[in-house]
CSV table of C-alpha atoms in Angstrom, one decimal:
chain,number,residue,atom,x,y,z
A,30,MET,CA,11.8,-25.6,27.4
A,31,THR,CA,13.8,-22.5,26.5
A,32,PRO,CA,12.8,-19.3,28.5
A,33,GLY,CA,10.7,-17.0,26.4
A,34,ALA,CA,9.7,-19.9,24.0
A,35,SER,CA,6.3,-21.4,23.5
A,36,ARG,CA,5.7,-25.2,23.9
A,37,THR,CA,6.4,-25.6,20.2
A,38,GLY,CA,9.9,-23.9,20.7
A,39,HIS,CA,8.9,-20.8,18.8
A,40,PRO,CA,9.7,-17.4,20.5
A,41,ARG,CA,6.7,-15.9,22.3
A,42,ARG,CA,5.4,-12.7,21.0
A,43,ASP,CA,5.1,-9.9,23.5
A,44,PRO,CA,1.3,-9.1,23.6
A,45,GLY,CA,2.2,-5.4,23.4
A,46,SER,CA,4.3,-5.8,20.3
A,47,ARG,CA,3.2,-4.6,16.9
A,48,SER,CA,2.7,-6.6,13.8
A,49,PRO,CA,4.9,-5.7,10.8
A,50,LEU,CA,2.0,-3.6,9.3
A,51,GLN,CA,1.6,-1.7,12.5
A,52,SER,CA,5.4,-1.1,12.9
A,53,THR,CA,6.7,2.4,12.7
A,54,ALA,CA,10.0,1.1,11.2
A,55,ALA,CA,10.9,2.5,7.8
A,56,ARG,CA,9.2,0.8,4.9
A,57,ARG,CA,8.9,0.9,1.2
A,58,LEU,CA,5.9,0.1,-0.9
A,59,VAL,CA,5.4,-1.5,-4.3
A,60,VAL,CA,2.0,-0.5,-5.6
A,61,THR,CA,0.7,-2.5,-8.6
A,62,VAL,CA,-2.2,-1.4,-10.7
A,63,CYS,CA,-3.6,-3.8,-13.3
A,64,PRO,CA,-3.9,-1.9,-16.6
A,65,ARG,CA,-6.2,-4.5,-18.1
A,66,GLU,CA,-9.0,-4.1,-15.6
A,67,ARG,CA,-12.2,-2.5,-17.1
A,68,GLY,CA,-14.3,-0.2,-15.3
A,69,ALA,CA,-13.7,3.0,-13.4
A,70,VAL,CA,-14.0,4.5,-9.9
A,71,VAL,CA,-15.1,8.0,-8.9
A,72,LEU,CA,-13.1,9.4,-6.0
A,73,PRO,CA,-10.9,12.4,-5.1
A,74,LEU,CA,-7.2,12.1,-5.8
A,75,GLU,CA,-6.5,13.6,-2.4
A,76,ARG,CA,-8.7,14.2,0.7
A,77,GLY,CA,-10.8,17.3,0.3
A,78,GLY,CA,-10.4,17.4,-3.5
A,79,HIS,CA,-13.0,17.0,-6.2
A,80,ALA,CA,-14.0,13.5,-7.2
A,81,THR,CA,-12.6,12.3,-10.5
A,82,ARG,CA,-13.5,9.4,-12.7
A,83,LEU,CA,-10.5,7.1,-13.1
A,84,ASP,CA,-10.0,4.0,-15.1
A,85,ALA,CA,-7.0,1.7,-14.4
A,86,THR,CA,-4.7,3.8,-16.6
A,87,GLY,CA,-5.9,7.0,-14.8
A,88,VAL,CA,-5.3,5.3,-11.4
A,89,LEU,CA,-1.8,4.4,-12.4
A,90,ALA,CA,-1.0,7.9,-13.7
A,91,ALA,CA,-2.6,9.6,-10.6
A,92,LEU,CA,-0.6,7.4,-8.2
A,93,ARG,CA,2.6,8.0,-10.0
A,94,ALA,CA,2.0,11.8,-10.0
A,95,LEU,CA,1.1,11.7,-6.3
A,96,VAL,CA,4.3,9.9,-5.4
A,97,ALA,CA,6.3,12.4,-7.5
A,98,ARG,CA,4.5,15.4,-6.0
A,99,ARG,CA,5.2,14.2,-2.4
A,100,GLY,CA,8.8,13.3,-3.1
A,101,LEU,CA,8.2,9.6,-2.2
A,102,GLY,CA,10.0,8.1,-5.2
A,103,ASP,CA,12.6,6.5,-2.9
A,104,GLN,CA,9.9,4.9,-0.8
A,105,VAL,CA,7.1,4.1,-3.2
A,106,GLN,CA,7.3,2.3,-6.6
A,107,VAL,CA,4.1,2.4,-8.7
A,108,ARG,CA,4.0,-0.2,-11.5
A,109,ASP,CA,1.6,-1.9,-13.8
A,110,GLY,CA,0.9,-5.6,-13.5
A,111,CYS,CA,-1.5,-8.1,-12.2
A,112,ALA,CA,-3.2,-7.0,-9.0
A,113,GLY,CA,-5.7,-9.9,-8.8
A,114,GLY,CA,-9.5,-9.9,-9.3
A,115,CYS,CA,-9.3,-10.2,-13.1
A,116,TRP,CA,-12.8,-11.7,-13.4
A,117,SER,CA,-14.8,-8.5,-12.8
A,118,THR,CA,-14.5,-4.8,-13.2
A,119,GLY,CA,-11.7,-2.9,-11.5
A,120,PRO,CA,-9.5,-1.0,-11.4
A,121,ASN,CA,-7.7,-3.1,-8.9
A,122,VAL,CA,-4.6,-2.2,-6.9
A,123,ASP,CA,-2.2,-4.4,-4.9
A,124,VAL,CA,0.3,-2.9,-2.3
A,125,ARG,CA,3.3,-4.8,-1.0
A,126,VAL,CA,5.1,-3.5,2.1
A,127,TYR,CA,8.9,-4.1,2.4
A,128,ALA,CA,11.5,-3.1,5.0
A,129,VAL,CA,13.9,-0.4,3.9
A,130,VAL,CA,17.4,-1.7,3.7
A,131,ALA,CA,20.7,0.1,4.3
A,132,PRO,CA,22.2,1.7,1.2
A,133,SER,CA,24.9,-0.9,1.0
A,134,GLU,CA,22.5,-3.8,1.0
A,135,ARG,CA,20.3,-5.3,-1.7
A,136,ASP,CA,16.6,-4.9,-1.5
A,137,ASP,CA,15.0,-8.1,-0.4
A,138,HIS,CA,11.7,-9.3,-2.0
A,139,VAL,CA,10.1,-10.7,1.1
A,140,ALA,CA,7.0,-8.7,1.9
A,141,LEU,CA,6.3,-7.7,5.5
A,142,GLY,CA,2.7,-7.4,4.6
A,143,TRP,CA,0.3,-6.6,1.8
A,144,LYS,CA,-3.1,-5.1,1.1
A,145,THR,CA,-5.3,-5.4,-1.9
A,146,TYR,CA,-7.9,-3.0,-3.1
A,147,VAL,CA,-9.7,-5.4,-5.3
A,148,TYR,CA,-13.1,-4.0,-6.0
A,149,SER,CA,-12.7,-1.7,-2.9
A,150,LEU,CA,-11.2,1.5,-4.3
A,151,PRO,CA,-14.6,3.3,-4.3
A,152,THR,CA,-14.8,2.8,-0.5
A,153,LEU,CA,-11.7,5.0,0.1
A,154,ALA,CA,-11.9,8.7,1.0
A,155,SER,CA,-9.3,9.4,-1.7
A,156,LEU,CA,-6.9,7.6,-4.0
A,157,ALA,CA,-4.1,8.9,-1.8
A,158,ASP,CA,-5.3,6.6,0.9
A,159,VAL,CA,-3.6,3.7,-1.0
A,160,ILE,CA,-0.3,5.3,0.1
A,161,ASP,CA,-1.4,6.9,3.3
A,162,ASP,CA,-2.9,3.6,4.7
A,163,ASN,CA,0.3,1.7,4.1
A,164,LEU,CA,3.1,4.4,4.6
A,165,PRO,CA,2.0,6.1,7.8
A,166,ARG,CA,4.6,8.9,7.7
A,167,ALA,CA,3.4,10.0,4.3
A,168,ARG,CA,0.0,11.4,5.4
A,169,ALA,CA,0.6,14.8,3.7
A,170,THR,CA,-2.9,15.0,2.4
A,171,ARG,CA,-4.7,14.7,5.7
A,172,ARG,CA,-5.9,18.0,7.1
A,173,ALA,CA,-5.9,18.8,10.8
A,174,GLY,CA,-9.1,17.7,12.5
A,175,ARG,CA,-9.9,14.9,10.0
């Protein structure tokens, strides 16, 4: 048996190591909002803001505006497409987490992790949490003490 390997020959994971979603390494997000989903959510765009009624088109526009306002265009892409959950009311959002590659390298399309907000957007404190939960260094909307 190779040192540091399990009985199956796979490397042993250090119990103190982080999963890819917990990693502090640079990451980029692809956020997909399904424009076909019917229904709406009522939640603030950012923490501490006033709740707003948003259908899928509104969620898509609000996320794009948030990314632009925060200057996260190089880290977060917001697009429309299938996000799953098509059999009931949405809006539904899918987030894929990718590693950031060096400028001379091509982006890979192997996700380190993903999270879906299928039927769960109303449970968030704000729409900005879709980004904040998945891009830890982008927590610009969080106020001190919250």
